[in-house]
Each structure stands twice: as structure tokens, then as C-alpha cells.
Amino acid sequence: MTDSLKTLSEHRCFGGVQRFHEHASREIGLPMRFSVYLPPQAERGPVPAVMYLAGLTCNEETFMVKAGAQRVAADLGLALIAPDTSPRGPAVEGIDGATASWDFGIGAGFYLDATAEPWAEHWRMESWLIHELLPLAAQAFPIDSKRIGIFGHSMGGHGALTLALRHPGKFRSLSALAPICAPSQCPWGDKAFSGYLGSDRSAWLAHDACALMQSQVVAPYPEGILVDQGLADKFLAEQLHPQLFEAACFSAGQPLTLRRHEGHDHGYYFIQSFMADHLAHHGKALRA
């Protein structure tokens, strides 16, 4: 599995190492990039890891450069994994104007496996992450595959919530920052889901965090889910709908800490402000 792994760059960082990689993905059918931060504790053996899923317009570099996460991860002994958000390159740039509309839904991966044409061949982000990237990371790096958490921002927050609920037992901790909580009920999700999954809206619910939470028979994360949301976020009212996820968690008996923050917007200054809290949330769950 590691035969095609390429190291694009490597940087010392807070006693650990920040790496950027590319590999030939079987699931996507194209080269895919991701980044890994290994804390200094990884020199002594496998460490727990948290996978971060970024939002629209982002890639595998955005989180590692902008979030200010490595210092805290080094203190906690957490590895960080940040995949790219979408298939890229000449093979997909001409598909229904994917590049031109990357920041509006279609073209961005939304962390699902597309079933509708022309997206179905390469837009297999869920299978890439779950069945390929996580096993590759555990094989290639000193990462404990039994101690993995997941979080994300915006579209990536949607991905973190849905993947955690769709794959019970895969992730031991879960959080999100300004996630798209109910994509079947917002314009971004409507555009992406109709493109990737077709017009049958019932199929969309399998990738909607609120619907998935409402279907739970027991609380999937009894130690709690952490969500932070800025109240000055221009996408809050139309696209994000955290109150719907809050209601779904209440209905399922799922402990949720939903924190609303005056003055904070949707960007990485907001993310930086609460990054330490999110990594501490994961570190506590993954130390056991």
C-alpha cells in the first residue's frame, strides 16, 4: 500500500515533523495529496491521531498552515492527518466545470462517494478516506489505528459528522467547527447532493448529519461531541443550521456541547481561537 507514497516536503515543527505527501489512489483513480504532522512522541512509538477535514476552497495545506494546531498537538502527543478536499488535476478539471465552481459545491468532494455521472468515477472521497488513507497512514507512520478521532470545518465539519456516524467504531472522538449540519436542507448541500447523488432526495439522508443522528438507537459518542459556531458567520442562517443538529442530538440522547460565540466569523481566525479546545477534547478521549 505504501509503494506509491511520495514525500513532497518535510519540515521540523515544535519538536516533531510536518510532512506533505502524495500517493496513487486506487479509490479515486488519481494521485491524491494529504499532510501529516507527527509530534515528538512519535519517535518513541505509535501515537493517537486526529483527522481534520477542511472546507470548500481548501486543500491538504490549509489546516496545517493556518490553524495553529501543531504546537498543541505536540504538547498532547497527537498526530494530525489532513487530506485534500477533492480530486484534482487535468483528468477532472473539465468535468462539468468542476474547477470553475469548486467553491460553490460541485467540484468540492463533500466527503462522500458520488453515484451520479459524471462524478461517480473519481469523486469517491468517503472510500478514499476510510478504506485507503487511514490504513495507509497507520502503515506508513507511527500512528495507532485504534485511537483515531475526526473533526473538520464547514464542508469538512459535515464530513466529520457524517463519516463518524456512518462508520461506527472507526473514530473514538468527534468534533466540528461551523459544520454544515443539514446539507439536505441548505443551498450548498442541495447543489452538491443533486449533482453527486442524483434527484432522489431520500438518498441524500444517508449523508446528512441530522438524519443520521436521528436514526441512532443509542448515543454513538457517550462522552460527547463538541461543536463551535461563530454568531457573526455569514453562512450561519442559510447554510449551517447547527440548531437542527442540536435537536437531533437531543432526540437521540447524544451528549452535545454546542458553543455559540459572539463576533466570530467563518474563517481561520475563528478556527485558531478554539483549536486548543478541540484538540484537548480529542486528546482526552484518545488517551484511554
GROMACS .gro file of C-alpha atoms in nm:
model
  288
    1MET     CA    1   0.000   0.000   0.000
    2THR     CA    2   0.290   0.238   0.064
    3ASP     CA    3   0.464   0.165  -0.268
    4SER     CA    4   0.329   0.479  -0.437
    5LEU     CA    5   0.374   0.711  -0.139
    6LYS     CA    6   0.579   1.020  -0.226
    7THR     CA    7   0.711   1.277   0.019
    8LEU     CA    8   0.665   1.623  -0.129
    9SER     CA    9   0.819   1.818   0.159
   10GLU     CA   10   0.918   1.778   0.523
   11HIS     CA   11   0.962   2.043   0.793
   12ARG     CA   12   1.067   2.036   1.158
   13CYS     CA   13   0.791   2.181   1.372
   14PHE     CA   14   0.757   2.205   1.754
   15GLY     CA   15   0.992   1.911   1.806
   16GLY     CA   16   0.802   1.698   1.557
   17VAL     CA   17   0.781   1.690   1.181
   18GLN     CA   18   0.531   1.830   0.932
   19ARG     CA   19   0.506   1.628   0.611
   20PHE     CA   20   0.323   1.664   0.282
   21HIS     CA   21   0.260   1.355   0.071
   22GLU     CA   22   0.107   1.226  -0.250
   23HIS     CA   23   0.005   0.874  -0.343
   24ALA     CA   24  -0.168   0.695  -0.630
   25SER     CA   25  -0.521   0.635  -0.501
   26ARG     CA   26  -0.699   0.321  -0.614
   27GLU     CA   27  -1.033   0.452  -0.491
   28ILE     CA   28  -1.011   0.791  -0.664
   29GLY     CA   29  -0.815   0.665  -0.964
   30LEU     CA   30  -0.589   0.971  -0.948
   31PRO     CA   31  -0.295   1.099  -0.740
   32MET     CA   32  -0.420   1.236  -0.408
   33ARG     CA   33  -0.239   1.456  -0.158
   34PHE     CA   34  -0.251   1.470   0.219
   35SER     CA   35  -0.046   1.609   0.506
   36VAL     CA   36   0.064   1.455   0.834
   37TYR     CA   37   0.203   1.615   1.147
   38LEU     CA   38   0.392   1.375   1.374
   39PRO     CA   39   0.454   1.503   1.728
   40PRO     CA   40   0.787   1.438   1.902
   41GLN     CA   41   0.631   1.147   2.094
   42ALA     CA   42   0.602   0.955   1.764
   43GLU     CA   43   0.977   0.897   1.775
   44ARG     CA   44   0.915   0.655   2.065
   45GLY     CA   45   0.624   0.461   1.912
   46PRO     CA   46   0.271   0.486   1.772
   47VAL     CA   47   0.062   0.784   1.881
   48PRO     CA   48  -0.311   0.859   1.852
   49ALA     CA   49  -0.417   1.072   1.558
   50VAL     CA   50  -0.692   1.314   1.464
   51MET     CA   51  -0.804   1.354   1.104
   52TYR     CA   52  -0.913   1.705   1.005
   53LEU     CA   53  -1.142   1.760   0.707
   54ALA     CA   54  -1.120   2.106   0.554
   55GLY     CA   55  -1.392   2.310   0.387
   56LEU     CA   56  -1.476   2.449   0.045
   57THR     CA   57  -1.185   2.612  -0.144
   58CYS     CA   58  -0.928   2.440   0.082
   59ASN     CA   59  -0.670   2.166   0.030
   60GLU     CA   60  -0.429   1.949   0.229
   61GLU     CA   61  -0.213   2.250   0.319
   62THR     CA   62  -0.478   2.488   0.453
   63PHE     CA   63  -0.525   2.344   0.801
   64MET     CA   64  -0.156   2.280   0.862
   65VAL     CA   65  -0.060   2.634   0.762
   66LYS     CA   66  -0.350   2.835   0.909
   67ALA     CA   67  -0.497   2.655   1.211
   68GLY     CA   68  -0.208   2.683   1.459
   69ALA     CA   69  -0.261   2.321   1.560
   70GLN     CA   70   0.090   2.175   1.569
   71ARG     CA   71   0.207   2.331   1.896
   72VAL     CA   72  -0.094   2.194   2.084
   73ALA     CA   73  -0.069   1.858   1.908
   74ALA     CA   74   0.296   1.835   2.011
   75ASP     CA   75   0.205   1.902   2.374
   76LEU     CA   76  -0.071   1.639   2.365
   77GLY     CA   77   0.120   1.380   2.165
   78LEU     CA   78  -0.136   1.377   1.883
   79ALA     CA   79  -0.064   1.315   1.517
   80LEU     CA   80  -0.267   1.522   1.269
   81ILE     CA   81  -0.386   1.399   0.930
   82ALA     CA   82  -0.530   1.646   0.676
   83PRO     CA   83  -0.641   1.514   0.336
   84ASP     CA   84  -0.713   1.720   0.029
   85THR     CA   85  -1.080   1.805  -0.012
   86SER     CA   86  -1.136   1.687  -0.369
   87PRO     CA   87  -0.994   1.506  -0.670
   88ARG     CA   88  -0.776   1.741  -0.874
   89GLY     CA   89  -0.571   1.764  -1.190
   90PRO     CA   90  -0.618   1.769  -1.567
   91ALA     CA   91  -0.823   1.446  -1.563
   92VAL     CA   92  -1.109   1.614  -1.374
   93GLU     CA   93  -1.079   1.985  -1.448
   94GLY     CA   94  -1.312   1.964  -1.746
   95ILE     CA   95  -1.590   1.771  -1.572
   96ASP     CA   96  -1.896   1.998  -1.577
   97GLY     CA   97  -1.680   2.299  -1.497
   98ALA     CA   98  -1.554   2.142  -1.173
   99THR     CA   99  -1.268   2.386  -1.125
  100ALA     CA  100  -1.477   2.694  -1.204
  101SER     CA  101  -1.741   2.601  -0.946
  102TRP     CA  102  -1.514   2.445  -0.681
  103ASP     CA  103  -1.616   2.695  -0.416
  104PHE     CA  104  -1.991   2.657  -0.471
  105GLY     CA  105  -2.040   2.288  -0.402
  106ILE     CA  106  -1.998   2.094  -0.724
  107GLY     CA  107  -1.631   2.008  -0.766
  108ALA     CA  108  -1.562   2.001  -0.393
  109GLY     CA  109  -1.565   1.649  -0.256
  110PHE     CA  110  -1.823   1.672   0.027
  111TYR     CA  111  -1.661   1.355   0.170
  112LEU     CA  112  -1.898   1.111   0.002
  113ASP     CA  113  -1.891   0.862  -0.286
  114ALA     CA  114  -2.075   1.007  -0.584
  115THR     CA  115  -2.321   0.776  -0.758
  116ALA     CA  116  -2.435   1.004  -1.043
  117GLU     CA  117  -2.245   1.071  -1.364
  118PRO     CA  118  -2.009   1.230  -1.449
  119TRP     CA  119  -1.886   1.239  -1.089
  120ALA     CA  120  -1.904   0.871  -0.993
  121GLU     CA  121  -1.569   0.766  -1.141
  122HIS     CA  122  -1.338   0.992  -0.939
  123TRP     CA  123  -1.546   1.154  -0.663
  124ARG     CA  124  -1.505   0.872  -0.408
  125MET     CA  125  -1.384   1.070  -0.110
  126GLU     CA  126  -1.552   0.857   0.157
  127SER     CA  127  -1.395   0.534   0.032
  128TRP     CA  128  -1.058   0.704  -0.010
  129LEU     CA  129  -1.052   0.830   0.347
  130ILE     CA  130  -1.196   0.526   0.523
  131HIS     CA  131  -1.063   0.236   0.319
  132GLU     CA  132  -0.738   0.374   0.184
  133LEU     CA  133  -0.592   0.683   0.352
  134LEU     CA  134  -0.639   0.581   0.716
  135PRO     CA  135  -0.492   0.230   0.661
  136LEU     CA  136  -0.207   0.387   0.462
  137ALA     CA  137  -0.132   0.636   0.740
  138ALA     CA  138  -0.126   0.360   1.003
  139GLN     CA  139   0.107   0.152   0.788
  140ALA     CA  140   0.344   0.429   0.681
  141PHE     CA  141   0.366   0.631   1.005
  142PRO     CA  142   0.383   0.560   1.379
  143ILE     CA  143   0.006   0.607   1.424
  144ASP     CA  144  -0.216   0.391   1.643
  145SER     CA  145  -0.504   0.287   1.416
  146LYS     CA  146  -0.722   0.202   1.718
  147ARG     CA  147  -0.703   0.557   1.854
  148ILE     CA  148  -0.831   0.787   1.578
  149GLY     CA  149  -1.050   1.094   1.613
  150ILE     CA  150  -1.210   1.311   1.345
  151PHE     CA  151  -1.306   1.676   1.317
  152GLY     CA  152  -1.350   1.937   1.047
  153HIS     CA  153  -1.469   2.279   0.942
  154SER     CA  154  -1.771   2.379   0.731
  155MET     CA  155  -1.796   2.120   0.449
  156GLY     CA  156  -1.533   1.928   0.645
  157GLY     CA  157  -1.744   1.955   0.959
  158HIS     CA  158  -2.023   1.793   0.761
  159GLY     CA  159  -1.778   1.522   0.657
  160ALA     CA  160  -1.657   1.463   1.010
  161LEU     CA  161  -2.009   1.428   1.149
  162THR     CA  162  -2.136   1.203   0.871
  163LEU     CA  163  -1.832   0.976   0.845
  164ALA     CA  164  -1.825   0.929   1.220
  165LEU     CA  165  -2.193   0.831   1.219
  166ARG     CA  166  -2.172   0.618   0.904
  167HIS     CA  167  -1.875   0.414   1.030
  168PRO     CA  168  -1.941   0.312   1.392
  169GLY     CA  169  -1.627   0.225   1.584
  170LYS     CA  170  -1.389   0.377   1.330
  171PHE     CA  171  -1.343   0.701   1.526
  172ARG     CA  172  -1.321   0.733   1.903
  173SER     CA  173  -1.379   1.108   1.922
  174LEU     CA  174  -1.571   1.367   1.720
  175SER     CA  175  -1.594   1.744   1.695
  176ALA     CA  176  -1.666   2.013   1.436
  177LEU     CA  177  -1.624   2.384   1.373
  178ALA     CA  178  -1.908   2.566   1.194
  179PRO     CA  179  -2.022   2.245   1.022
  180ILE     CA  180  -2.284   2.215   0.750
  181CYS     CA  181  -2.520   2.024   0.977
  182ALA     CA  182  -2.817   1.957   0.748
  183PRO     CA  183  -2.692   1.957   0.388
  184SER     CA  184  -3.021   1.823   0.254
  185GLN     CA  185  -3.180   2.147   0.380
  186CYS     CA  186  -2.935   2.412   0.254
  187PRO     CA  187  -2.829   2.551  -0.087
  188TRP     CA  188  -2.471   2.417  -0.073
  189GLY     CA  189  -2.594   2.068   0.003
  190ASP     CA  190  -2.876   2.088  -0.248
  191LYS     CA  191  -2.633   2.170  -0.528
  192ALA     CA  192  -2.371   1.913  -0.427
  193PHE     CA  193  -2.610   1.630  -0.345
  194SER     CA  194  -2.820   1.674  -0.659
  195GLY     CA  195  -2.501   1.662  -0.862
  196TYR     CA  196  -2.327   1.376  -0.684
  197LEU     CA  197  -2.623   1.162  -0.574
  198GLY     CA  198  -2.899   1.249  -0.819
  199SER     CA  199  -3.250   1.381  -0.772
  200ASP     CA  200  -3.377   1.119  -0.524
  201ARG     CA  201  -3.370   1.322  -0.204
  202SER     CA  202  -3.419   1.012   0.011
  203ALA     CA  203  -3.068   0.903  -0.089
  204TRP     CA  204  -2.932   1.232   0.043
  205LEU     CA  205  -3.031   1.150   0.400
  206ALA     CA  206  -2.757   0.886   0.423
  207HIS     CA  207  -2.510   1.177   0.413
  208ASP     CA  208  -2.699   1.424   0.631
  209ALA     CA  209  -2.572   1.452   0.989
  210CYS     CA  210  -2.914   1.538   1.131
  211ALA     CA  211  -3.087   1.244   0.964
  212LEU     CA  212  -2.806   1.010   1.063
  213MET     CA  213  -2.818   1.122   1.426
  214GLN     CA  214  -3.197   1.087   1.439
  215SER     CA  215  -3.162   0.724   1.327
  216GLN     CA  216  -2.930   0.627   1.615
  217VAL     CA  217  -3.076   0.382   1.867
  218VAL     CA  218  -2.806   0.458   2.126
  219ALA     CA  219  -2.578   0.759   2.166
  220PRO     CA  220  -2.278   0.688   1.940
  221TYR     CA  221  -2.043   0.918   2.136
  222PRO     CA  222  -2.149   0.892   2.501
  223GLU     CA  223  -1.852   1.105   2.612
  224GLY     CA  224  -1.986   1.389   2.399
  225ILE     CA  225  -1.949   1.575   2.070
  226LEU     CA  226  -1.804   1.928   2.063
  227VAL     CA  227  -1.927   2.185   1.808
  228ASP     CA  228  -1.825   2.551   1.793
  229GLN     CA  229  -2.013   2.810   1.589
  230GLY     CA  230  -1.946   3.180   1.536
  231LEU     CA  231  -2.252   3.405   1.554
  232ALA     CA  232  -2.102   3.654   1.303
  233ASP     CA  233  -2.068   3.374   1.049
  234LYS     CA  234  -2.232   3.498   0.727
  235PHE     CA  235  -2.327   3.140   0.636
  236LEU     CA  236  -2.494   3.055   0.967
  237ALA     CA  237  -2.858   3.123   0.886
  238GLU     CA  238  -2.875   2.989   0.531
  239GLN     CA  239  -2.618   2.708   0.515
  240LEU     CA  240  -2.512   2.568   0.853
  241HIS     CA  241  -2.819   2.509   1.077
  242PRO     CA  242  -2.647   2.393   1.400
  243GLN     CA  243  -2.979   2.416   1.584
  244LEU     CA  244  -3.109   2.124   1.376
  245PHE     CA  245  -2.816   1.906   1.477
  246GLU     CA  246  -2.866   2.015   1.837
  247ALA     CA  247  -3.228   1.897   1.819
  248ALA     CA  248  -3.127   1.569   1.654
  249CYS     CA  249  -2.873   1.500   1.929
  250PHE     CA  250  -3.133   1.573   2.196
  251SER     CA  251  -3.374   1.333   2.029
  252ALA     CA  252  -3.109   1.058   2.017
  253GLY     CA  253  -2.984   1.116   2.371
  254GLN     CA  254  -2.643   1.213   2.234
  255PRO     CA  255  -2.445   1.448   2.462
  256LEU     CA  256  -2.353   1.760   2.263
  257THR     CA  257  -2.165   2.071   2.362
  258LEU     CA  258  -2.267   2.337   2.110
  259ARG     CA  259  -2.090   2.664   2.183
  260ARG     CA  260  -2.204   2.984   2.013
  261HIS     CA  261  -1.951   3.268   2.000
  262GLU     CA  262  -2.035   3.635   1.957
  263GLY     CA  263  -1.830   3.820   1.696
  264HIS     CA  264  -1.665   3.517   1.535
  265ASP     CA  265  -1.697   3.459   1.162
  266HIS     CA  266  -1.642   3.153   0.941
  267GLY     CA  267  -1.268   3.181   0.882
  268TYR     CA  268  -0.946   3.052   1.027
  269TYR     CA  269  -0.916   3.322   1.294
  270PHE     CA  270  -1.227   3.159   1.442
  271ILE     CA  271  -1.072   2.815   1.398
  272GLN     CA  272  -0.746   2.923   1.562
  273SER     CA  273  -0.937   3.064   1.858
  274PHE     CA  274  -1.082   2.725   1.955
  275MET     CA  275  -0.829   2.480   1.813
  276ALA     CA  276  -0.674   2.405   2.153
  277ASP     CA  277  -1.017   2.314   2.292
  278HIS     CA  278  -1.087   2.074   2.008
  279LEU     CA  279  -0.752   1.901   2.030
  280ALA     CA  280  -0.792   1.873   2.408
  281HIS     CA  281  -1.136   1.718   2.351
  282HIS     CA  282  -0.980   1.454   2.124
  283GLY     CA  283  -0.673   1.407   2.337
  284LYS     CA  284  -0.883   1.321   2.642
  285ALA     CA  285  -1.082   1.057   2.452
  286LEU     CA  286  -0.782   0.910   2.272
  287ARG     CA  287  -0.552   0.876   2.574
  288ALA     CA  288  -0.754   0.585   2.713
   0.00000   0.00000   0.00000
